[in-house]
XYZ file of C-alpha atoms in Angstrom:
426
model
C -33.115 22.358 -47.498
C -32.279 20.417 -44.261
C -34.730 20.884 -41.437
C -32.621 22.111 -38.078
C -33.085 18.280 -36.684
C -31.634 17.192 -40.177
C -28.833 19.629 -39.884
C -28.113 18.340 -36.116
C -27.820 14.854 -37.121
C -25.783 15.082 -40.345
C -22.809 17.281 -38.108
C -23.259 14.936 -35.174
C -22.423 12.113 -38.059
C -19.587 13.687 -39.405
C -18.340 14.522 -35.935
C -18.854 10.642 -34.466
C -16.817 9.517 -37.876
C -14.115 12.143 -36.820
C -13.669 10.838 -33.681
C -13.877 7.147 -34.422
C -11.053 7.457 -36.688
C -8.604 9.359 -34.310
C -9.855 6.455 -31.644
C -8.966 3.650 -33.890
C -5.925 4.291 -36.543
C -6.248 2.037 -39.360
C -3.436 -0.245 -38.484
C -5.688 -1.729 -35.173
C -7.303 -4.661 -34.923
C -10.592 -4.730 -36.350
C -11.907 -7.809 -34.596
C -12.233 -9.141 -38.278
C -8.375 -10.184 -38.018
C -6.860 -13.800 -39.680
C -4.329 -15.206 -36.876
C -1.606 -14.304 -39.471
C -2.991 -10.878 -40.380
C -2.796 -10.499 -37.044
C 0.860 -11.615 -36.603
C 1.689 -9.495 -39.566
C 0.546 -6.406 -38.330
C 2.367 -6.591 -35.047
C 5.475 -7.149 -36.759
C 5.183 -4.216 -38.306
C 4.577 -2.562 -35.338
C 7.591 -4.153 -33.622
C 9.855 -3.482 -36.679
C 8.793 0.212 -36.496
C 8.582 1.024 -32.855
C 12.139 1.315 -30.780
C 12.493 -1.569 -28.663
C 14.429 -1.555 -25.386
C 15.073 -3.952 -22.854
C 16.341 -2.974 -19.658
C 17.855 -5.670 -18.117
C 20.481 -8.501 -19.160
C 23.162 -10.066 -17.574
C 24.881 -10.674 -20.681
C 28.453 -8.959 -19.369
C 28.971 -12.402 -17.061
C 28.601 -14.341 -20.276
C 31.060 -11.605 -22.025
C 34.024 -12.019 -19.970
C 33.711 -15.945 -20.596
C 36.952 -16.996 -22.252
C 35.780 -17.392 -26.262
C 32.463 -16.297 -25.915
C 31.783 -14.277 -28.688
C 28.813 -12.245 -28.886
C 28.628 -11.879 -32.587
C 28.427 -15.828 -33.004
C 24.662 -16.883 -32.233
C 24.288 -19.261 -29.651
C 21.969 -22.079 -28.936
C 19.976 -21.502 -26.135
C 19.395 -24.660 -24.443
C 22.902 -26.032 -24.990
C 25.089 -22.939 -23.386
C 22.193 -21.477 -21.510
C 22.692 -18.073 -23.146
C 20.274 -15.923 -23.669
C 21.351 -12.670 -25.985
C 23.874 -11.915 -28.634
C 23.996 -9.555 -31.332
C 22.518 -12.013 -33.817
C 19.725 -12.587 -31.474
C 18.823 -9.550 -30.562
C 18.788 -8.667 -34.904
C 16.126 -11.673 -35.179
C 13.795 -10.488 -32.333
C 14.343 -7.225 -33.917
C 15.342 -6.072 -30.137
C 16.698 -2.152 -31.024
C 18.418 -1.497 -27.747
C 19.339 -3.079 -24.184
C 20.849 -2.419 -21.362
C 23.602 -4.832 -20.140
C 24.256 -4.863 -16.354
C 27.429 -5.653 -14.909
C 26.258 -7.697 -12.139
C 28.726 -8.460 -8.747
C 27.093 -11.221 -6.412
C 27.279 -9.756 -2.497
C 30.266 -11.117 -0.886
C 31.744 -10.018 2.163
C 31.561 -6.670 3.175
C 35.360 -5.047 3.614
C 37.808 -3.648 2.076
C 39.020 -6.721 0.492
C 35.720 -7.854 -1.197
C 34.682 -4.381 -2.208
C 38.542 -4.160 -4.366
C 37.545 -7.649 -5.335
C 33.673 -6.225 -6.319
C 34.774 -2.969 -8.099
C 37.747 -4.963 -10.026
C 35.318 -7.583 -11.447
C 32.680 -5.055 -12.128
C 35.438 -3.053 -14.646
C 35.573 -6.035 -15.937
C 32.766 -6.856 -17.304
C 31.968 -2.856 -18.183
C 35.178 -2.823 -20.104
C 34.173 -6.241 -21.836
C 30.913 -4.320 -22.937
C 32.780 -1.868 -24.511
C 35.444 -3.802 -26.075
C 33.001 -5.811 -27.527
C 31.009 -2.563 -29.303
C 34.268 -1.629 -30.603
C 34.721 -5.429 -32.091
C 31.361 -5.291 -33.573
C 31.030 -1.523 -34.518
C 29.156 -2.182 -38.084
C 26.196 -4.106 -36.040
C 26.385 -2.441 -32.566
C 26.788 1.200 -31.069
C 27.534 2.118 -27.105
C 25.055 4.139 -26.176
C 25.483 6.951 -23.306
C 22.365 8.943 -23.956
C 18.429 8.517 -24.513
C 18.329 9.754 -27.996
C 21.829 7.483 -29.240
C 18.824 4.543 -29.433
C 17.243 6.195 -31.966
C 20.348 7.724 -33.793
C 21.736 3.897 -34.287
C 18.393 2.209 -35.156
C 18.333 4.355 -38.014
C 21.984 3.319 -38.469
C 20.650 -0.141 -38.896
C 22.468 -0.847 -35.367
C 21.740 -1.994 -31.863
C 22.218 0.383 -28.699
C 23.926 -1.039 -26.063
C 23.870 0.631 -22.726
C 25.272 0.112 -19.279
C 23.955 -0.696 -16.187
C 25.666 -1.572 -12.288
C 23.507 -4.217 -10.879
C 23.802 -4.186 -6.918
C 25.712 -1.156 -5.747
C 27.851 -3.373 -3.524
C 30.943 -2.729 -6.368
C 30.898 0.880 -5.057
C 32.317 -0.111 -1.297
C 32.178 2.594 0.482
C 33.855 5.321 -1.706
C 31.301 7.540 -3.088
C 34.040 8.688 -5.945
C 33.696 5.346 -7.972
C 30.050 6.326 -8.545
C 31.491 9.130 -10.573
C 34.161 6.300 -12.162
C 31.092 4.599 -12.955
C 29.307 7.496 -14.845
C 32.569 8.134 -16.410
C 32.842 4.487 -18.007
C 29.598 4.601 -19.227
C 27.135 3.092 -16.031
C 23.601 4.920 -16.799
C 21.575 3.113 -14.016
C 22.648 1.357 -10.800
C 20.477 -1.084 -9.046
C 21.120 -0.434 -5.522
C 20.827 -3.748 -4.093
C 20.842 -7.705 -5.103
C 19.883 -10.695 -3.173
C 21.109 -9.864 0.030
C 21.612 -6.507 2.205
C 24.894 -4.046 1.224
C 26.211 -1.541 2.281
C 23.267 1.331 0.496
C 20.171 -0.242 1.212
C 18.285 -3.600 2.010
C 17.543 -6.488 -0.171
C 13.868 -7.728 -0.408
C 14.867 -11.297 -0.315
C 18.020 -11.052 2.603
C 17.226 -13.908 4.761
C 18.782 -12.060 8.056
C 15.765 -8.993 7.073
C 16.294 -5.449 6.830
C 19.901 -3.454 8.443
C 19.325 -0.329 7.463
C 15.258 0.197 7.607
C 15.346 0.935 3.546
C 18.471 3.145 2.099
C 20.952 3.378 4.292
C 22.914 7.157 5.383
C 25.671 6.187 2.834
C 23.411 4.916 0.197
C 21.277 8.454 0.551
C 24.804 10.217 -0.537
C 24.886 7.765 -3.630
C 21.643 8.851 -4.913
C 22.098 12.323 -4.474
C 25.652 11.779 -6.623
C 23.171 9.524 -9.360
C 20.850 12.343 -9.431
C 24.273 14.982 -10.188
C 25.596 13.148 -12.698
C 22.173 11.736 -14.586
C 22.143 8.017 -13.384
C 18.703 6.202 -13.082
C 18.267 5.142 -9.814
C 16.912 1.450 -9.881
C 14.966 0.334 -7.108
C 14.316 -3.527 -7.917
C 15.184 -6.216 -6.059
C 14.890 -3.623 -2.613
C 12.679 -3.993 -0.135
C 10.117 -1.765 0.368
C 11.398 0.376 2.603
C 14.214 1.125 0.100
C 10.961 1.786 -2.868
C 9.661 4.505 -0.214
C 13.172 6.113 0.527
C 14.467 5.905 -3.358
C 10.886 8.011 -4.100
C 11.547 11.029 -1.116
C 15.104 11.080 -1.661
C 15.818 11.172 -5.253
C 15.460 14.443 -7.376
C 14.768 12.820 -10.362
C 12.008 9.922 -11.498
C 13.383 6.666 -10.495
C 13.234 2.998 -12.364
C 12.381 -0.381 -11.790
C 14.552 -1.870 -13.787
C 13.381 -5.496 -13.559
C 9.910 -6.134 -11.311
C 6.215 -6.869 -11.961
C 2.976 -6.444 -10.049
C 2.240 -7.969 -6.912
C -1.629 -7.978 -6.858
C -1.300 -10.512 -9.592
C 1.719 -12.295 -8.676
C 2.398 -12.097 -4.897
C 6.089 -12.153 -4.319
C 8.205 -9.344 -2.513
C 10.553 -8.601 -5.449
C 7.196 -7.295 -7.272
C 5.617 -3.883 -6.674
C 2.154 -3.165 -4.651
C -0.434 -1.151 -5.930
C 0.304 1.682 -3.689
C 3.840 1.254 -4.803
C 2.473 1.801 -8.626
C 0.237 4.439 -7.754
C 3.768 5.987 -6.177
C 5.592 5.528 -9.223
C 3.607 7.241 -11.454
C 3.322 10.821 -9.133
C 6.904 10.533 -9.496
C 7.108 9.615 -13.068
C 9.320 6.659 -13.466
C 8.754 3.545 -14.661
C 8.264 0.348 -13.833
C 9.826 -2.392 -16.177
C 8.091 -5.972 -16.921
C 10.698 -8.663 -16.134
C 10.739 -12.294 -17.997
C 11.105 -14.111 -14.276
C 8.174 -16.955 -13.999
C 8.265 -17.107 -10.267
C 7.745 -13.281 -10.665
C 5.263 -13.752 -13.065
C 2.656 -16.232 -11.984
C 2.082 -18.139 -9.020
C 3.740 -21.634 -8.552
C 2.410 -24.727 -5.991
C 4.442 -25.403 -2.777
C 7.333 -27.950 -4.109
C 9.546 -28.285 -0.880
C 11.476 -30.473 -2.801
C 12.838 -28.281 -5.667
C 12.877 -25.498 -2.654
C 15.102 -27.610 -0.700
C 17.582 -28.989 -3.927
C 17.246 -25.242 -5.399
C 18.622 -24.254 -1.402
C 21.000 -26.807 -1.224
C 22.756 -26.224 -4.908
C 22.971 -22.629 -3.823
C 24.490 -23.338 -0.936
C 27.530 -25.095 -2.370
C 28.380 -22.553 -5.040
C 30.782 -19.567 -5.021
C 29.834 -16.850 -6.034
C 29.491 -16.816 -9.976
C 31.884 -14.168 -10.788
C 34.830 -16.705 -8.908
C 33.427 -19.506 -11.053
C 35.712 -20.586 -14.022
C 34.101 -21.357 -17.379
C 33.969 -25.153 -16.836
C 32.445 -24.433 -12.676
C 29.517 -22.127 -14.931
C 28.688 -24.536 -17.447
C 28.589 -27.513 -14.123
C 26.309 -25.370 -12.545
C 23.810 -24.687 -15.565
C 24.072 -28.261 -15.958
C 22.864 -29.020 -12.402
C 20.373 -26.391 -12.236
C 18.780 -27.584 -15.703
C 18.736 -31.228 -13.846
C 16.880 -30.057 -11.171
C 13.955 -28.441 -13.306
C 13.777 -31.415 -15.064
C 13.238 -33.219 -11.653
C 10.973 -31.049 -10.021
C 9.219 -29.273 -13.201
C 7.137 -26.123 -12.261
C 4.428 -25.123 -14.284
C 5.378 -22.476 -17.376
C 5.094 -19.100 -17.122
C 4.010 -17.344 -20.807
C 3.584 -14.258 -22.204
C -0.194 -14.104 -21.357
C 1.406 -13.568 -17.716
C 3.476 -10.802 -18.901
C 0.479 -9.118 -20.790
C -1.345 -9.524 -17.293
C 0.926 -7.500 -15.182
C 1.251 -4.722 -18.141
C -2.491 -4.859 -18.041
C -2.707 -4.435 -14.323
C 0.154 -2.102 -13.974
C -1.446 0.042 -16.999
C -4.954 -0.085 -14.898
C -3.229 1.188 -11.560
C 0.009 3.577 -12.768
C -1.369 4.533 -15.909
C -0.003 3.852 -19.996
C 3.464 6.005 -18.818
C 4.655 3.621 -16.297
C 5.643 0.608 -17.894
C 8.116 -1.261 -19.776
C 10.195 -4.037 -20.406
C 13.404 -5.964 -18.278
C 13.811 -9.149 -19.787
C 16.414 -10.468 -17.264
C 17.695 -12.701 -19.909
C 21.276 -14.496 -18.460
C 20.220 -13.728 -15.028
C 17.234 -16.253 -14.933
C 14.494 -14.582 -17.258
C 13.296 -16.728 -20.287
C 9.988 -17.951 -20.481
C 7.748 -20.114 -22.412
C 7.277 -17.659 -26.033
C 10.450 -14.987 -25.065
C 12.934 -17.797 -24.062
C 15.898 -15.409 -25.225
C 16.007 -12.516 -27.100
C 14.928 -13.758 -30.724
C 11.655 -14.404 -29.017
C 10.706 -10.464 -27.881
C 8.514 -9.676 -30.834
C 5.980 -12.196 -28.974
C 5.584 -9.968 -26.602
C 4.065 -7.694 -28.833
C 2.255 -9.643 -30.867
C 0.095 -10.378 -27.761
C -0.400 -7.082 -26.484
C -1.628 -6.306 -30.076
C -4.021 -9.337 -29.494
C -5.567 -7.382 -26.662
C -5.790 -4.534 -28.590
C -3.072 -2.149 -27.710
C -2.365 0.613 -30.269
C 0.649 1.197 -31.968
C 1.219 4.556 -30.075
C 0.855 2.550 -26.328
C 3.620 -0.042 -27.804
C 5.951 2.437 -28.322
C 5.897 3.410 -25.249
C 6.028 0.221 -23.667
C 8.680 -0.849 -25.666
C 11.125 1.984 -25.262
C 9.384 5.427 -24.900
C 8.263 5.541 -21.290
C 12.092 4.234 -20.424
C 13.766 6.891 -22.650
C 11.629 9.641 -21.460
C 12.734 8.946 -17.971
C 16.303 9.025 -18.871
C 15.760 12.490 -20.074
C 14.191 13.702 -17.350
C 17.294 12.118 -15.227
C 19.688 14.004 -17.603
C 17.520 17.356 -17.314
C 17.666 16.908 -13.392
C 21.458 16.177 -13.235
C 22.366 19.151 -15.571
C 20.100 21.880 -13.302
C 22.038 20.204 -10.256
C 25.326 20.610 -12.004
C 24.173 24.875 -12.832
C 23.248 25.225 -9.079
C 26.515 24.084 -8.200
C 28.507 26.220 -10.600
C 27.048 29.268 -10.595
């Protein structure tokens, strides 16, 4: 017979070995890990999770004359950074391409110009899913990820970055849905016509989201498009959060406690996003990503190169491949130091500590300036993981990283737009 202590300390036992099993599934690191058992086991993880990237500027590349995205291309000799074989050996499930107009003037002339090149590059996107229909799918809702993964096939979505291709006609946002646009950054480099840039050298116009920019969110919210605060200022961060209806998206920023630079997001601003349940997506940028030494120099070339190019979407296919030219010349004269994916793992780990597990994901930027030392283009994702399974993430945290946080948003944007859409007709 067990004494009553006896009896205490066997179902205390059995209880502590319950636990410590549902804490640690069998697949996490014991701490007893080879550096290849290691590997292993997050490539399993990556293989089986859904993997979604939020941000590339791939359409530019797409409405190149011969560029063909079911070809793979070499990196560091046409500067590209995704295509479909790529994205199969980084075992990258689904991404989000994002038609992406440079500001130009502000009229009637440069907004036709603006909307014009924008259907461009969305109907490139397209055409080139229909081309490549065995190894890619377009996808228009959260669940069509999952539905062509188990197709053996990649989702491609659509994004609008900078709102400036929407002029100021609120009925192309609509146009937009229609083509297949499912998130719309509202701003770029410099200040438009909805809301103020972070990094406009003139400052802020509108003190955040401007009158007409309010009426595009509240259309966004109708018809179920993410609004995407990144690269606004923070005025524009505070507005999106009051204003919108639905959780909103950072499609492409990091944390600013680690890496001080205005196109990342404060604490407060993480503490923000989670009340309001969006999402926050980990972007590929090094000068987002770590902290670089005054070069004046490379400031000053960088400045100056910028300064004598038109915009990119003017540029012909032999102006592009100049200007990658001269911008790889330049970071070979004034080198800064790499950014990795331990610098990525540090702003998930910060932006897990402040927002919480729910509020973070991945924006690669790749064709728009991300790439860094370890996920240099899209064959290089799974590296990603591999380190966060170093630090001891679980399998269940990945997925969300990876995809689920970004697809539950979606849904909640969809769930928003549809009660909007039953107000109005009933």
């Amino acid at each position: 017979m067990f004494t009553k202590h006896q009896t205490f300390f066997a179902l205390f036992t059995i209880a502590l070995l319950i636990f410590s099993c549902k804490q640690k599934p069998a697949e996490e690191a014991t701490g007893t890990d080879t550096e290849e058992e290691l590997v292993a086991r997050a490539l399993d993880i990556h293989k089986r999770v859904l993997t979604l990237d939020t941000h590339a500027d791939t359409p530019l590349r797409m409405i190149e004359p011969g560029f063909d995205m079911a070809e793979r291309h070499d990196p560091n000799e046409t500067g590209s950074k995704v295509d479909y074989p790529r994205m199969k050996e980084g075992d990258l499930d689904a991404i989000f391409f994002a038609a992406f107009v440079a500001q130009d003037i502000r009229d009637d002339d440069g907004n036709t110009r603006a909307k014009a090149l924008c259907l461009q590059m969305i109907d490139s996107v397209v055409a080139s899913t229909e081309r490549n229909s065995d190894v890619v799918g377009l996808a228009l809702n959260p669940d069509d990820a999952y539905a062509l993964e188990k197709e053996g096939k990649r989702a491609i979505y659509i994004g609008i970055e900078n709102g400036y291709p929407i002029g100021n006609d609120i009925s192309n946002v609509e146009e937009y849905f229609n083509k297949g646009v499912r998130y719309i950054t509202l701003v770029h480099s410099s200040n438009n016509d909805l809301a103020d840039s972070a990094t406009d050298p003139e400052g802020t116009e509108h003190g955040g989201i401007s009158e007409f920019g309010s009426k595009v969110v509240d259309e966004m919210n109708r018809l179920g498009i993410m609004v995407d605060v990144s690269h606004g200022n923070d005025s524009v961060f505070y507005d999106a959060i009051k204003m919108s209806k639905a959780p909103i998206v950072a499609s492409h920023s990091n944390a600013r406690a680690v890496t001080n630079h205005r196109r990342n997001m404060t604490d407060e601003m993480l503490k923000l996003m989670a009340e309001n349940g969006g999402v926050v997506q980990l972007t590929m940028l090094a000068d987002y990503l770590r902290e670089a030494p005054p070069n004046v120099e490379r400031d000053s070339a960088v400045a100056a190169l910028r300064a004598s190019m038109k915009p990119i979407g003017e540029m012909t296919q032999d102006e592009r491949k100049a200007m990658r030219k001269s911008f790889q010349e330049l970071n070979e004269k004034f080198p800064n130091p790499p950014a990795t994916v331990k610098h990525v793992a540090d702003h998930i780990d910060h932006i897990i500590k402040v927002a919480g597990i729910d509020h973070v994901g991945i924006g690669c930027d790749f064709d728009g300036g991300g790439g860094i030392e370890g996920v240099f283009d899209a064959s290089e994702v799974m590296n990603i993981t591999i380190e966060l399974v170093r630090r001891g993430y679980t399998e269940e945290q990945i997925a969300k990283i990876w995809g689920g946080n970004l697809i539950r948003v979606f849904k909640e944007v969809q769930a928003v737009a549809e009660q909007i859409q039953a107000g109005e007709s009933s």
